Amino acid sequence: MGTPMTPQNLLDNPLTTEKCTVGCPIIDRCLGGGIPCNSITELVAESGSGKTQFCLQLTLSAQLPSSHGGLSASSLYLHTEFPFPMRRLHQLSHTFRPSNDHNPCDYVFVQSVHSVDQLLDIMPKIESFIKNSSNSRLPIRLIVIDSIAALFRSDFDNTMDDLKKRSFLFFKISGMLKAMAVGFGLAVLVTNQVVDLMEPNEGVNGLRVGNLGCLYSSGRPICPALGIAWANCVNSRLFLSRNEDFVVQENQMVNGGVGGSGSEDFVCRRTRRSLHVVFAPHLADTSCEFEITREGVFGVER
């Protein structure tokens, strides 16, 4: 009989979980090494905050060898709303090319999903696809769903029966994803949308979820879509915020005004983006700023 698991044993010999680098040491440091395998990580943000950019970069970083923080793996990308941004993936691939002997985009498998029923229908096919890839050069070890909220946004009404059915489907889908994550050592990243928070209380319906009492983006309070039921289906929740700063800068004019030199101030608008850990079993309350460039998503030292 093995040694019983006790809190002291866990403290002395913590369980280690393989992680996939995001492709930036600053963001990886904030996330304790990257996105963990064997669990579901949720990425919450309003539109235009960088969710899809983050996901695309992760599919390329996953192909890196373990010595560089990757999984030496392919990815399966399920997109539910817009056409897949293949042009942006190609652009990013020039920065995150793991080697010169293959095209990184060839190892990102893309599937459109338009409804909950379709997602449930293809789940067994996804499992079979992952199993068959296990002996390939880069087996599939990353699943991205972008986004989960879009599947539930229009198919369900705000009635008691529909809410119960929706909660049942939350747990069914997340259960299948977790089983594949543990069975194949996958990292699963799911994006979620936000809704405006109209109540003065913290969290959702006055219930605080995670490290942050309330999430703010674009200067307004928001909360993740799909409610408390879905929050209980994910292992970790990350939040991307986006806020506009207005910075006054002095503009030196060589021939300003009429017939003479002068200067005038002008206002420059700057977008500041931050990544926050809302809850995660392996992470403390941390955050970091980041920026989105042509080359990818990168943390900013402040």
XYZ file of C-alpha atoms in Angstrom:
302
model
C 0.000 0.000 0.000
C 1.401 3.380 -1.000
C 1.964 6.391 1.212
C -1.336 8.113 2.008
C -1.780 11.539 0.475
C -1.804 14.252 3.114
C -1.587 18.045 2.926
C 1.973 17.846 4.244
C 2.921 15.375 1.492
C 1.536 17.735 -1.127
C 3.465 20.617 0.406
C 6.731 18.657 0.487
C 6.244 17.021 -2.922
C 3.862 19.140 -4.994
C 2.259 17.509 -8.010
C 3.773 18.744 -11.248
C 1.687 19.306 -14.351
C 3.112 19.798 -17.810
C 2.421 23.253 -19.220
C 2.455 24.791 -22.669
C 4.267 28.073 -23.145
C 2.292 31.019 -24.475
C 5.377 32.164 -26.358
C 6.306 35.030 -24.039
C 8.414 34.679 -20.851
C 6.591 37.534 -19.096
C 3.149 35.985 -19.625
C 4.494 32.508 -18.868
C 5.866 33.786 -15.561
C 2.448 35.216 -14.689
C 0.841 31.840 -15.499
C 3.382 29.728 -13.649
C 4.878 28.356 -16.856
C 1.987 28.512 -19.297
C -1.349 26.806 -19.924
C -1.549 23.556 -17.895
C -2.348 20.146 -19.350
C -4.941 17.742 -17.883
C -7.451 20.525 -17.250
C -9.645 23.228 -18.791
C -8.463 26.832 -18.834
C -10.984 29.549 -19.661
C -10.040 32.876 -21.231
C -12.643 35.595 -20.585
C -12.710 38.974 -22.330
C -14.848 41.400 -24.257
C -14.591 41.571 -28.024
C -11.346 43.070 -29.291
C -9.309 42.284 -26.171
C -7.068 39.642 -27.728
C -8.721 36.271 -27.001
C -8.307 34.902 -30.519
C -4.779 36.328 -30.815
C -3.874 34.508 -27.617
C -5.367 31.240 -28.910
C -3.632 31.413 -32.285
C -0.275 32.045 -30.685
C -0.777 29.107 -28.322
C -1.406 26.707 -31.228
C 1.989 27.666 -32.652
C 3.803 27.614 -29.305
C 2.483 24.095 -28.666
C 4.603 22.847 -31.571
C 7.822 23.910 -29.853
C 9.872 21.155 -28.186
C 9.622 20.689 -24.435
C 13.072 22.250 -24.073
C 11.486 25.503 -25.265
C 8.324 25.147 -23.188
C 6.150 23.581 -25.885
C 4.413 20.222 -26.137
C 5.894 19.034 -29.462
C 2.275 18.779 -30.512
C -0.387 19.699 -33.027
C -3.579 21.545 -32.121
C -7.294 21.242 -32.814
C -9.016 24.614 -33.158
C -12.829 24.700 -32.954
C -14.210 28.094 -33.996
C -17.864 28.932 -33.420
C -18.430 32.499 -34.625
C -16.329 34.106 -37.326
C -14.366 32.614 -40.217
C -11.085 31.201 -38.990
C -8.351 33.923 -39.199
C -5.959 31.946 -41.380
C -4.163 35.061 -42.617
C -3.297 36.087 -39.059
C -2.132 32.541 -38.249
C 0.210 32.638 -41.251
C 1.527 36.012 -40.081
C 2.228 34.722 -36.580
C 3.828 31.548 -37.907
C 6.817 33.540 -39.139
C 7.599 34.470 -35.524
C 6.869 31.094 -33.922
C 8.326 28.770 -36.530
C 9.736 25.811 -34.549
C 11.919 24.584 -37.436
C 12.496 25.121 -41.124
C 11.430 21.665 -42.244
C 7.653 22.124 -41.982
C 4.953 24.761 -42.131
C 3.513 25.341 -38.613
C 0.069 26.083 -40.063
C -0.119 22.489 -41.309
C -0.264 21.305 -37.707
C -3.242 23.425 -36.674
C -6.396 21.459 -37.512
C -9.476 23.650 -37.840
C -13.153 22.715 -37.459
C -16.167 25.044 -37.464
C -18.906 24.342 -34.911
C -22.265 26.102 -35.113
C -24.378 24.539 -32.359
C -24.237 22.603 -29.107
C -25.691 19.547 -30.831
C -22.945 19.628 -33.458
C -20.271 19.892 -30.761
C -21.686 16.887 -28.911
C -21.967 14.993 -32.184
C -18.309 15.454 -33.098
C -16.884 14.791 -29.614
C -16.429 11.030 -30.234
C -14.838 11.846 -33.601
C -12.477 14.290 -31.883
C -11.430 11.627 -29.391
C -10.799 9.150 -32.200
C -8.848 11.786 -34.146
C -6.637 12.504 -31.131
C -6.069 8.809 -30.497
C -5.061 8.192 -34.112
C -2.601 11.091 -33.969
C -0.711 9.644 -30.991
C 1.875 7.941 -33.207
C 2.356 10.890 -35.548
C 5.259 13.300 -35.526
C 3.293 15.959 -33.641
C 0.341 14.331 -31.848
C -2.609 16.517 -30.902
C -2.226 17.776 -27.351
C -4.066 21.095 -27.465
C -7.770 21.788 -28.000
C -9.036 25.341 -28.422
C -12.735 26.276 -28.448
C -13.273 29.885 -29.539
C -15.826 30.598 -28.165
C -18.044 28.454 -25.953
C -20.551 31.258 -25.256
C -21.512 31.603 -28.919
C -22.946 28.070 -28.902
C -25.390 28.893 -26.094
C -26.220 32.485 -26.905
C -29.218 31.962 -29.191
C -30.348 28.371 -28.684
C -31.750 28.770 -25.175
C -34.391 31.005 -23.605
C -34.347 32.418 -20.091
C -36.861 29.867 -18.796
C -36.405 27.426 -15.944
C -36.468 24.390 -18.230
C -33.948 25.880 -20.666
C -31.642 26.989 -17.843
C -31.671 23.478 -16.379
C -31.002 21.956 -19.784
C -28.211 24.436 -20.404
C -26.536 23.636 -17.071
C -26.759 19.919 -17.845
C -25.033 20.500 -21.187
C -22.334 22.603 -19.512
C -21.337 19.714 -17.283
C -21.671 17.158 -20.071
C -19.399 19.073 -22.460
C -16.842 19.997 -19.791
C -16.845 16.415 -18.498
C -16.012 15.076 -21.952
C -13.274 17.682 -22.398
C -11.739 16.916 -18.992
C -11.795 13.180 -19.689
C -9.878 13.721 -22.936
C -7.516 16.181 -21.240
C -6.579 13.647 -18.563
C -6.627 10.631 -20.864
C -4.356 12.142 -23.525
C -2.464 14.747 -21.493
C -4.112 17.632 -23.351
C -4.208 21.330 -22.639
C -7.727 22.677 -23.237
C -8.288 26.403 -23.733
C -11.842 27.726 -24.000
C -12.726 31.366 -24.627
C -15.797 33.025 -23.152
C -17.529 36.324 -23.701
C -18.699 38.885 -21.156
C -21.910 40.682 -20.309
C -22.371 44.074 -18.686
C -22.879 43.957 -14.928
C -25.812 46.186 -14.011
C -26.019 45.379 -10.290
C -23.936 47.206 -7.668
C -22.951 43.961 -5.899
C -19.692 42.140 -6.424
C -19.495 39.228 -8.833
C -22.577 37.561 -10.272
C -25.815 38.077 -8.323
C -23.730 39.238 -5.383
C -21.573 36.091 -5.367
C -17.863 36.701 -5.735
C -16.067 34.181 -7.953
C -12.275 34.104 -7.776
C -9.708 36.719 -6.823
C -11.434 39.752 -8.321
C -14.594 41.147 -6.786
C -15.627 42.640 -10.101
C -14.103 42.623 -13.569
C -13.624 45.912 -15.401
C -12.924 46.447 -19.089
C -13.352 49.566 -21.225
C -14.162 51.431 -18.023
C -17.285 49.449 -17.149
C -18.070 46.532 -14.809
C -18.609 43.219 -16.587
C -18.905 39.536 -15.737
C -18.237 36.321 -17.678
C -21.109 34.955 -19.742
C -22.873 31.660 -18.934
C -23.095 32.268 -15.185
C -22.080 30.316 -12.097
C -22.928 26.906 -13.557
C -20.283 27.251 -16.267
C -17.758 28.746 -13.813
C -17.891 25.439 -11.928
C -17.006 23.541 -15.116
C -13.550 25.047 -15.701
C -10.395 24.557 -13.642
C -8.822 27.967 -14.240
C -10.171 31.318 -15.361
C -8.063 34.062 -16.943
C -9.375 37.532 -17.732
C -8.138 39.940 -20.407
C -9.014 43.582 -19.779
C -8.795 46.448 -22.220
C -8.824 50.115 -21.255
C -8.117 53.342 -23.076
C -5.676 55.871 -21.630
C -5.411 59.443 -22.835
C -1.902 60.834 -22.591
C -1.092 64.509 -23.116
C 2.084 64.966 -25.141
C 3.880 68.139 -26.133
C 4.258 68.650 -29.861
C 7.185 70.880 -30.820
C 6.447 72.884 -33.952
C 9.314 74.376 -35.942
C 7.187 77.007 -37.661
C 4.101 77.042 -35.496
C 1.573 79.822 -35.534
C 1.996 82.823 -37.743
C 5.561 83.537 -38.735
C 7.243 82.060 -35.687
C 8.150 78.954 -33.731
C 5.903 77.524 -31.054
C 4.487 74.410 -29.500
C 1.122 72.931 -28.675
C -0.060 69.935 -26.682
C -2.071 67.105 -28.178
C -3.878 64.125 -26.680
C -2.776 60.624 -27.659
C -5.029 57.650 -27.023
C -3.317 54.454 -25.874
C -4.821 51.010 -25.343
C -3.626 49.205 -22.219
C -4.274 45.473 -22.008
C -3.823 43.286 -18.945
C -4.040 39.593 -18.146
C -5.482 38.677 -14.735
C -5.711 35.332 -12.943
C -9.295 35.167 -11.628
C -8.978 31.684 -10.176
C -6.671 28.703 -10.631
C -5.715 25.885 -8.247
C -1.998 26.389 -8.912
C -1.733 30.180 -9.158
C -1.894 33.139 -6.821
C -3.640 36.429 -7.587
C -1.332 37.746 -10.318
C -1.576 39.941 -13.403
C 0.586 41.426 -16.129
C 0.250 43.917 -18.941
C 0.626 42.837 -22.546
C 0.485 44.244 -26.045
C -0.542 42.850 -29.407
C 1.865 43.490 -32.263
C 2.317 42.186 -35.761
C 4.648 39.531 -34.340
C 2.273 38.329 -31.599
C 1.128 38.776 -28.007
C 3.876 39.843 -25.628
C 3.999 40.894 -21.993
C 5.189 44.356 -20.978
C 7.466 45.023 -18.021
C 6.301 47.979 -15.958
